[in-house]
Short mmCIF file of C-alpha atoms and ligand atoms in Angstrom, two decimals:
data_model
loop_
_atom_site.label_atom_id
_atom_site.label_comp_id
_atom_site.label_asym_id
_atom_site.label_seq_id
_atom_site.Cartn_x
_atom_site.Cartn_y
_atom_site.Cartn_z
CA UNK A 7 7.75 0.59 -7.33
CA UNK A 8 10.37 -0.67 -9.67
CA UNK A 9 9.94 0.59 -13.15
CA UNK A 10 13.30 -0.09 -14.37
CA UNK A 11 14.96 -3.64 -15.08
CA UNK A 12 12.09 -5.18 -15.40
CA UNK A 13 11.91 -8.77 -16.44
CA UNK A 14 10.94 -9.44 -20.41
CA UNK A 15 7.66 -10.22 -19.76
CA UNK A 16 5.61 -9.01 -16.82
CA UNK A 17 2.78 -10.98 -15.53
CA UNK A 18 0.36 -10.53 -12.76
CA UNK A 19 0.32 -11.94 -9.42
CA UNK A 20 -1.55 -15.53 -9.72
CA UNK A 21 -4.28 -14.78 -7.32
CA UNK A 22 -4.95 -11.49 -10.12
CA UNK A 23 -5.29 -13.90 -13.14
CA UNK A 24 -9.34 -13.84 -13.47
CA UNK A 25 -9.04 -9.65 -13.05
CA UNK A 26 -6.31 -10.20 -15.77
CA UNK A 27 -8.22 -12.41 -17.92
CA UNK A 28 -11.28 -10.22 -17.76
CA UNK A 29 -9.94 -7.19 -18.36
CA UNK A 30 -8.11 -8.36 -21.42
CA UNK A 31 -11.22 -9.73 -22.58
CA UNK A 32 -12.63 -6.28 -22.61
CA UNK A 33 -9.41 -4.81 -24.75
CA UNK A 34 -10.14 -8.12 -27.11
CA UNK A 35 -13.53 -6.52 -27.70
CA UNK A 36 -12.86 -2.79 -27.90
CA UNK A 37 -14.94 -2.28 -24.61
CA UNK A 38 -11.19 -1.26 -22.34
CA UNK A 39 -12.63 1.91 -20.82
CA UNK A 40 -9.95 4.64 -21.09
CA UNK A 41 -10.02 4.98 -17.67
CA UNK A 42 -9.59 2.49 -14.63
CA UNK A 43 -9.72 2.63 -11.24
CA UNK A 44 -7.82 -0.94 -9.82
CA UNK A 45 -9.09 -0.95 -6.26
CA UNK A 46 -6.84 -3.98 -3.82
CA UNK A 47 -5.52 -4.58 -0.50
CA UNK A 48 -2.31 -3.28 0.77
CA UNK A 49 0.72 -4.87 -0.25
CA UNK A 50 -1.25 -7.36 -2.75
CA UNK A 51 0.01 -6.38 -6.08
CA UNK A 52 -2.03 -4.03 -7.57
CA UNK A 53 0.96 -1.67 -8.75
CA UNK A 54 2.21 -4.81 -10.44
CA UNK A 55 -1.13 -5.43 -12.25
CA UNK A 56 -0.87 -2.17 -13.42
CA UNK A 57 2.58 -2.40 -14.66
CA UNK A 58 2.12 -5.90 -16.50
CA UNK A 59 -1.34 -4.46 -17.82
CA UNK A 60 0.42 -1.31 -19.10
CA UNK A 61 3.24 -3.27 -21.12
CA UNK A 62 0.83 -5.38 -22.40
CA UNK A 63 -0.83 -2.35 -23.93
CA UNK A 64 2.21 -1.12 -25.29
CA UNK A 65 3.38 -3.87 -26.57
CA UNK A 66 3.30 -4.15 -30.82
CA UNK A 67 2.77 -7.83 -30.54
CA UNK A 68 1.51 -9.37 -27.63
CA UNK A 69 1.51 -13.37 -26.86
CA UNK A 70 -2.09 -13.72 -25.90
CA UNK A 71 -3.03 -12.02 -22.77
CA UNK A 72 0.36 -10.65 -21.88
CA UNK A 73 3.44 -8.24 -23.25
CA UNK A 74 6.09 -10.28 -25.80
CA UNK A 75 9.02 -9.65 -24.04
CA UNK A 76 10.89 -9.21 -27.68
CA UNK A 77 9.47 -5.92 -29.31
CA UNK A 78 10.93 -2.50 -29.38
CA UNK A 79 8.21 -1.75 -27.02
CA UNK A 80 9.04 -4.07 -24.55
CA UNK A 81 12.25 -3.71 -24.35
CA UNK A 82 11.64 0.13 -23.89
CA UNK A 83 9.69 -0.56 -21.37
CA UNK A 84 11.47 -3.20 -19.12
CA UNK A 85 14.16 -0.40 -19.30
CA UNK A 86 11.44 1.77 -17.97
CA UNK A 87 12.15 4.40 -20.85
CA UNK A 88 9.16 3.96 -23.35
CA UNK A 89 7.80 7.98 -24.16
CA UNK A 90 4.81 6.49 -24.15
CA UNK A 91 4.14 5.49 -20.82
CA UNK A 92 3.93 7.60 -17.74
CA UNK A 93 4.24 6.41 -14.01
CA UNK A 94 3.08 9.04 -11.56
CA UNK A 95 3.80 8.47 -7.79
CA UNK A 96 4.52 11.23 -5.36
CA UNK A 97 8.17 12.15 -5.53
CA UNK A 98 10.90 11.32 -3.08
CA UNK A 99 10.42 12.15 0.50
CA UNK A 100 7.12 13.21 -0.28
CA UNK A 101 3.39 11.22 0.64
CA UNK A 102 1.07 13.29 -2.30
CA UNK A 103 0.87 12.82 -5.95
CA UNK A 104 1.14 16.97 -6.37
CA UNK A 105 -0.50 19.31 -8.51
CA UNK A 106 2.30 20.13 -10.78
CA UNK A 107 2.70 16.53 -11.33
CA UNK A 108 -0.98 16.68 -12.98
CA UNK A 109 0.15 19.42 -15.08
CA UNK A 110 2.98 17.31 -16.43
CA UNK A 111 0.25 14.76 -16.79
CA UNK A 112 -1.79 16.85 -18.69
CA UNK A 113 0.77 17.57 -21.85
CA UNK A 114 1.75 14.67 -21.86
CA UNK A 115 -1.74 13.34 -22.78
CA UNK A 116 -2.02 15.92 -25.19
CA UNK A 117 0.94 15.03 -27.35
CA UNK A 118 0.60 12.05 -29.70
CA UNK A 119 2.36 8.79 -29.39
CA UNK A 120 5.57 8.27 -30.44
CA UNK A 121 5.00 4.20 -31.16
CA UNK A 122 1.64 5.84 -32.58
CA UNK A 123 -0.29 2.77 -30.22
CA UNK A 124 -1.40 4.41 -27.27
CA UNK A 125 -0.10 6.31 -24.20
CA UNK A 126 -1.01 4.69 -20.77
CA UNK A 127 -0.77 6.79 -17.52
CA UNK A 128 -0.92 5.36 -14.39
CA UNK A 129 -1.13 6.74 -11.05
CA UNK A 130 -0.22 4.92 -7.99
CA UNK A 131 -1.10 5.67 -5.35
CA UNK A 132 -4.27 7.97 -6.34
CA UNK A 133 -5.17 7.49 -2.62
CA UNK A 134 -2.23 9.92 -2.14
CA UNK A 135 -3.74 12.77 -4.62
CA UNK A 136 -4.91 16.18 -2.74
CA UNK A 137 -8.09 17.58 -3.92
CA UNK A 138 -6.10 20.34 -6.39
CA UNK A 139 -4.81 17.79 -8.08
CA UNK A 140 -8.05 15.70 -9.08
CA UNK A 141 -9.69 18.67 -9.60
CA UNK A 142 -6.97 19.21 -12.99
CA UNK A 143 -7.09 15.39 -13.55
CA UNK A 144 -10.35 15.62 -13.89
CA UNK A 145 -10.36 17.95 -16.74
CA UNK A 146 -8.28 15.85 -18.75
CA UNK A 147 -10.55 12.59 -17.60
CA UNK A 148 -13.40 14.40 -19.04
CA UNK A 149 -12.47 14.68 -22.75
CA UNK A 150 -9.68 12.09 -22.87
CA UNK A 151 -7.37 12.31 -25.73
CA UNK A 152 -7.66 9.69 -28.13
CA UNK A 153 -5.69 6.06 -27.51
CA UNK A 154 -5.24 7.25 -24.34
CA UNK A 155 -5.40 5.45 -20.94
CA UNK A 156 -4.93 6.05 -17.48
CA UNK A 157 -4.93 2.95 -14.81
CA UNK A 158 -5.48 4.53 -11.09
CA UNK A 159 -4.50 2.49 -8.57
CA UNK A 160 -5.92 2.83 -5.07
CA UNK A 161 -6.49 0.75 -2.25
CA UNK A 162 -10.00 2.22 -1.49
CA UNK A 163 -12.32 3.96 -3.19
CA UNK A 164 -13.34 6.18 -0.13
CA UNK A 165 -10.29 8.72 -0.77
CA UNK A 166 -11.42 9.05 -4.73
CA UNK A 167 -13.59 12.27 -5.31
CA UNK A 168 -16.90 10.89 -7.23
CA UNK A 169 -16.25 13.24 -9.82
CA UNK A 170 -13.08 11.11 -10.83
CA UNK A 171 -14.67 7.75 -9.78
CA UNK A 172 -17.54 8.56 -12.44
CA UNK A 173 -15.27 9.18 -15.32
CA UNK A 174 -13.75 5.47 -15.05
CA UNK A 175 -14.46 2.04 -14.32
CA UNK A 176 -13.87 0.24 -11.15
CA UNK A 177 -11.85 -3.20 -11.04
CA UNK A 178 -11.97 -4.90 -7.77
CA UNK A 179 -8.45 -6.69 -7.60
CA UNK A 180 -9.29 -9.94 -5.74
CA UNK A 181 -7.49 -10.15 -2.29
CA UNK A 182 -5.84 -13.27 -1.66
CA UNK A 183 -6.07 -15.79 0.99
CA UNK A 184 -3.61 -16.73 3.15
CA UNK A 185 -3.36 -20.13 1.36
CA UNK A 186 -2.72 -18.70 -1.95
CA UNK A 187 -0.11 -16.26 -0.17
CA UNK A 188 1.58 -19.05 1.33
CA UNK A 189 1.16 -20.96 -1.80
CA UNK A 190 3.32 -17.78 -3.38
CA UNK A 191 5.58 -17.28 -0.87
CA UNK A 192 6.42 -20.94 -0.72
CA UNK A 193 8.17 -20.64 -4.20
CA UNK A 194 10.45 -18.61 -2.30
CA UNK A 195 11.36 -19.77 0.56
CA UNK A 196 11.38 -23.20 0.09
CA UNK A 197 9.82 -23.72 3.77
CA UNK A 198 5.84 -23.57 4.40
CA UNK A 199 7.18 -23.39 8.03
CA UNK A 200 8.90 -20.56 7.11
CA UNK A 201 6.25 -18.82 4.83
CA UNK A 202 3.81 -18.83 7.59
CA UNK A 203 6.19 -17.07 9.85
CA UNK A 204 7.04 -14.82 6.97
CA UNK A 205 3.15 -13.65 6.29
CA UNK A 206 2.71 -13.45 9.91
CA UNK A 207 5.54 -10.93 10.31
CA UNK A 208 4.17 -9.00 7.75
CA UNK A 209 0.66 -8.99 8.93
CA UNK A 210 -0.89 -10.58 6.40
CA UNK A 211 0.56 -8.52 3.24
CA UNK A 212 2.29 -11.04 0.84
CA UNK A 213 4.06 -8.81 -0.86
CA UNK A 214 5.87 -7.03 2.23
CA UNK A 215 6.61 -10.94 3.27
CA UNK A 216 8.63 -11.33 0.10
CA UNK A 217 10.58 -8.08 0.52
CA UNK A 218 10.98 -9.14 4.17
CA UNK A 219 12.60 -11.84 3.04
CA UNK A 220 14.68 -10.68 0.42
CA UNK A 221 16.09 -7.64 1.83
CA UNK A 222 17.40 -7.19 5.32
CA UNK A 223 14.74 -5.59 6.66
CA UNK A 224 13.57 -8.80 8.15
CA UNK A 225 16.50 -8.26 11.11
CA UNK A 226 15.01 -4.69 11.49
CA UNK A 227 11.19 -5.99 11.52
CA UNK A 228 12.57 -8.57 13.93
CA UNK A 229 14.09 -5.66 16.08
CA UNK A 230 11.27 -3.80 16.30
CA UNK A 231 9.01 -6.06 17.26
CA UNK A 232 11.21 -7.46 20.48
CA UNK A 233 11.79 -3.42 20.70
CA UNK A 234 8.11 -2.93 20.91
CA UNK A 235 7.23 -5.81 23.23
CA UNK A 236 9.72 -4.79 26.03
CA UNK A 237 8.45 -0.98 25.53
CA UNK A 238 4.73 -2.09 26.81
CA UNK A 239 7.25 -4.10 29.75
CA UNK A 240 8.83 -0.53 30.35
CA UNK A 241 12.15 -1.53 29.56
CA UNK A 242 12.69 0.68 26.49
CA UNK A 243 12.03 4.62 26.36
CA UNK A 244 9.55 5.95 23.60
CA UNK A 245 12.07 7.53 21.77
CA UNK A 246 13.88 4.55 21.31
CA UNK A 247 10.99 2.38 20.27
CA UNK A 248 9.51 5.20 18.39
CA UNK A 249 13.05 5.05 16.19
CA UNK A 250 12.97 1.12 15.72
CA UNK A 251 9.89 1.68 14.07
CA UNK A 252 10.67 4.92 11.95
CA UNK A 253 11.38 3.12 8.39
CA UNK A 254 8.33 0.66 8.53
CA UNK A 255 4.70 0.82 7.60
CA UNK A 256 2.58 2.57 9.63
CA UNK A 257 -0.24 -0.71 9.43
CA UNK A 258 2.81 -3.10 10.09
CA UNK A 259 3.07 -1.72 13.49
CA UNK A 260 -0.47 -1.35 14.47
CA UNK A 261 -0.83 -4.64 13.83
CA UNK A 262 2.17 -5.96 16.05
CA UNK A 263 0.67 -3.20 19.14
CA UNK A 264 -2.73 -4.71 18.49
CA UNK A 265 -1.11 -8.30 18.98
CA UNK A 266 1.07 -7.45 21.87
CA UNK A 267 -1.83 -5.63 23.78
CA UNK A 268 -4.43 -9.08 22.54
CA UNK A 269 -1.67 -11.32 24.19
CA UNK A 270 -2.21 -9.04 27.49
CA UNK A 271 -5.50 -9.92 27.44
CA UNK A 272 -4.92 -13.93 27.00
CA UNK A 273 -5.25 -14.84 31.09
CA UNK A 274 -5.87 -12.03 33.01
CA UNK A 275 -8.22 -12.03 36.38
CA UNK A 276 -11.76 -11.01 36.05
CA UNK A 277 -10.12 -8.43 38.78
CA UNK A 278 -7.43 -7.53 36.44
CA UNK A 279 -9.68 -7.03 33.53
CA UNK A 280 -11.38 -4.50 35.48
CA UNK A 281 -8.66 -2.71 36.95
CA UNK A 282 -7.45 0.54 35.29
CA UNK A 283 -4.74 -1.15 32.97
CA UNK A 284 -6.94 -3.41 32.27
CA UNK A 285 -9.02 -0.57 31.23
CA UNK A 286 -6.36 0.78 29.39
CA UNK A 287 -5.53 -2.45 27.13
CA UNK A 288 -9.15 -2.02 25.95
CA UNK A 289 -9.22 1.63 25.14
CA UNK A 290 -5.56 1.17 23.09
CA UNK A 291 -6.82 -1.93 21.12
CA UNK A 292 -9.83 0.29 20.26
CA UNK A 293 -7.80 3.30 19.56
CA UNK A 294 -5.45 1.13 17.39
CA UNK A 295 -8.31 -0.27 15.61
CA UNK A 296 -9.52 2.74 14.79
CA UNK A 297 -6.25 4.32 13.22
CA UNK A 298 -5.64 0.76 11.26
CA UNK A 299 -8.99 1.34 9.89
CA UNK A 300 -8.08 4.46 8.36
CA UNK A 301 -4.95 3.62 7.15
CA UNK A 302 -6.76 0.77 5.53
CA UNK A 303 -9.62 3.16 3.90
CA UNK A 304 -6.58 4.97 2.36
CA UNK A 305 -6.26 7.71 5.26
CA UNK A 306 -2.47 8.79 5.12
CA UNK A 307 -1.94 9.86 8.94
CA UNK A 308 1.62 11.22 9.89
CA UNK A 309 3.40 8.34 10.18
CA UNK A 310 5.51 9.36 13.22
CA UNK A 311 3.25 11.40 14.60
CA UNK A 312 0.59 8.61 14.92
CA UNK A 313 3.05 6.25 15.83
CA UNK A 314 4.77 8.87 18.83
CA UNK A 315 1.14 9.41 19.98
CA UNK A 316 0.07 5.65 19.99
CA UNK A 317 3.61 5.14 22.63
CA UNK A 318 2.61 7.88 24.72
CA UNK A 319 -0.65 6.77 24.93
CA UNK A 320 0.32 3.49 25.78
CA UNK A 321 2.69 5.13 28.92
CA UNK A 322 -0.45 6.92 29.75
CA UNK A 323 -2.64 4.14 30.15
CA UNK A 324 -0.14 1.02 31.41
CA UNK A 325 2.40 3.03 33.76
CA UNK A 326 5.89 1.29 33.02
CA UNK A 327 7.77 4.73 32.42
CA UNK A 328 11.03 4.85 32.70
CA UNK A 329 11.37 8.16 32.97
CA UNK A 330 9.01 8.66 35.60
CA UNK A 331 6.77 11.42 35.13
CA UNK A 332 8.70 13.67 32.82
CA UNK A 333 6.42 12.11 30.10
CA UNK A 334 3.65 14.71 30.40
CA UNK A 335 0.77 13.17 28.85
CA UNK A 336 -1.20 15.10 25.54
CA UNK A 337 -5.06 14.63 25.91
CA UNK A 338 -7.09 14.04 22.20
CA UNK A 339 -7.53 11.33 19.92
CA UNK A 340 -4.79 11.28 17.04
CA UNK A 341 -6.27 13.30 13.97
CA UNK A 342 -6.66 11.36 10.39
ZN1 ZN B 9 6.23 -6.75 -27.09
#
């Protein structure tokens, strides 16, 4: 997430105006519970909310609903250097939000604010927190400091210890439709032709379609995905296909393997169905189903080991090895 060089004012994204409007509503009547849990799909915006909803808090005078742009505050905090805000996401070339983080958490709610407004923590994501580590959030959840908030993002409550979920109030971000994605992503690219594609790449996530487009990891999406289609023709080895897919989400490519083994299915022979491929499409889609439903319930499986297990178990179950039989297949469902 991008917490420096922000724009002057930071606004939510438009399907996340009612959350917006409600919430602020609740800070307009003194009722903003000092802790939040902002629950939303992957990819969606919720880090954003939280950001915009943040600067609007710190902000000394805010236009309406949102942050001024002009203040002290906010220009602190488009720099990303106001003292009074904290952003706590697990640190480089890690997946966890870690206990010593917490810690850090923890005196920094106890201090008093420099603007002398309030002090807003967020945490995102606080699907990626271990146990240790809500255990000492909790503490300081349970006798808050005064003027002091803390936004936890998460994209389902399932990973969220009760404990915590009790202490706070849950905000269901609304999850757009494709429409109102392509809606978005049309003031972008210009081309509803070329939105659709976009979102499609991206399975669905409108947010990864606008970095897919801005950056050039739409070539490397592109890649993959050819990558991945002449793997399951056995004309690529795992490894290979296994690197093509190293730098991108997890859910991105369970998507494209669930697509590639549907269009399998499309005209197959009653015969073919029930041969032992045919089999095999059916147990992979299941078995893919059943990670992408954990990744989307907030489960945080080894990325490449998932991904290295999913390709072998494809080999397994379709033949098309390159390499013959040196590929000695590993029995057992992947763990989450
Ligand atoms: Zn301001």
């Amino acid at each position: 997430m991008e917490l420096s060089d922000l724009p002057p004012v930071s606004l939510p994204m438009p399907w996340h105006n009612q959350n917006w409007t409600d919430l602020h509503g609740r800070l307009a009547n003194n009722q903003l519970p000092h802790a939040l849990l902002l629950v939303g799909g992957q990819h969606t915006g919720k880090s954003k909310f939280a950001l915009g909803f943040s600067r609007m808090l710190l902000c000394s005078k805010p236009d309406g609903a949102h942050n001024c742009g002009l203040c002290h505050a906010c220009q602190l905090s488009a720099r990303g250097n106001h003292g009074d805000f904290l952003w706590v996401q697990p640190e480089e070339s890690s997946r966890t939000i870690k206990i010593e983080q917490i810690r850090n958490v923890v005196k920094f709610a106890n201090k008093t604010a420099g603007f002398g407004l309030r002090k807003i923590i967020v945490f995102s994501p606080t699907d990626s927190m271990n146990l240790n580590a809500f255990n000492a959030l909790l503490k300081v959840l349970e006798e808050p400091p005064t003027n002091t908030y803390f936004i936890l993002v998460c994209q389902r409550l399932y990973g969220i210890p009760q404990t915590i979920r009790s202490r706070g109030q849950v905000v269901r971000l609304v999850t757009p439709d494709s429409e109102a994605c392509l809606l978005w992503l049309d003031q972008t690219t210009g081309s509803r032709q070329q939105s659709e594609k976009l979102l499609s790449t991206a399975g669905g996530m409108p947010l990864l379609a606008k970095q897919i487009f801005n950056a050039d990891g739409a070539g490397e999406l592109v890649a993959a995905r050819q990558n991945l289609s002449e793997f399951l023709r056995g004309e690529f080895t795992m490894a290979e296909t296994a690197t093509a897919w190293s730098d991108i989400e997890l859910g991105v490519f369970l998507e494209q393997l669930a697509r590639e083994l549907q269009r399998q299915l499309e005209a197959p022979t009653a015969a073919q169905l029930r041969s032992r491929q045919g089999r095999g499409v059916f147990q992979l889609l299941d078995e893919t189903a059943r990670i992408l439903r954990a990744v989307h319930s907030g489960a945080n499986p080894g990325r490449q080991l998932a991904l290295e297990a999913l390709l072998l178990q494809v080999r397994r179950e379709l033949g098309t090895d390159p390499h013959g039989d040196k590929i000695r297949a590993r029995r057992g469902a992947i763990e989450l």
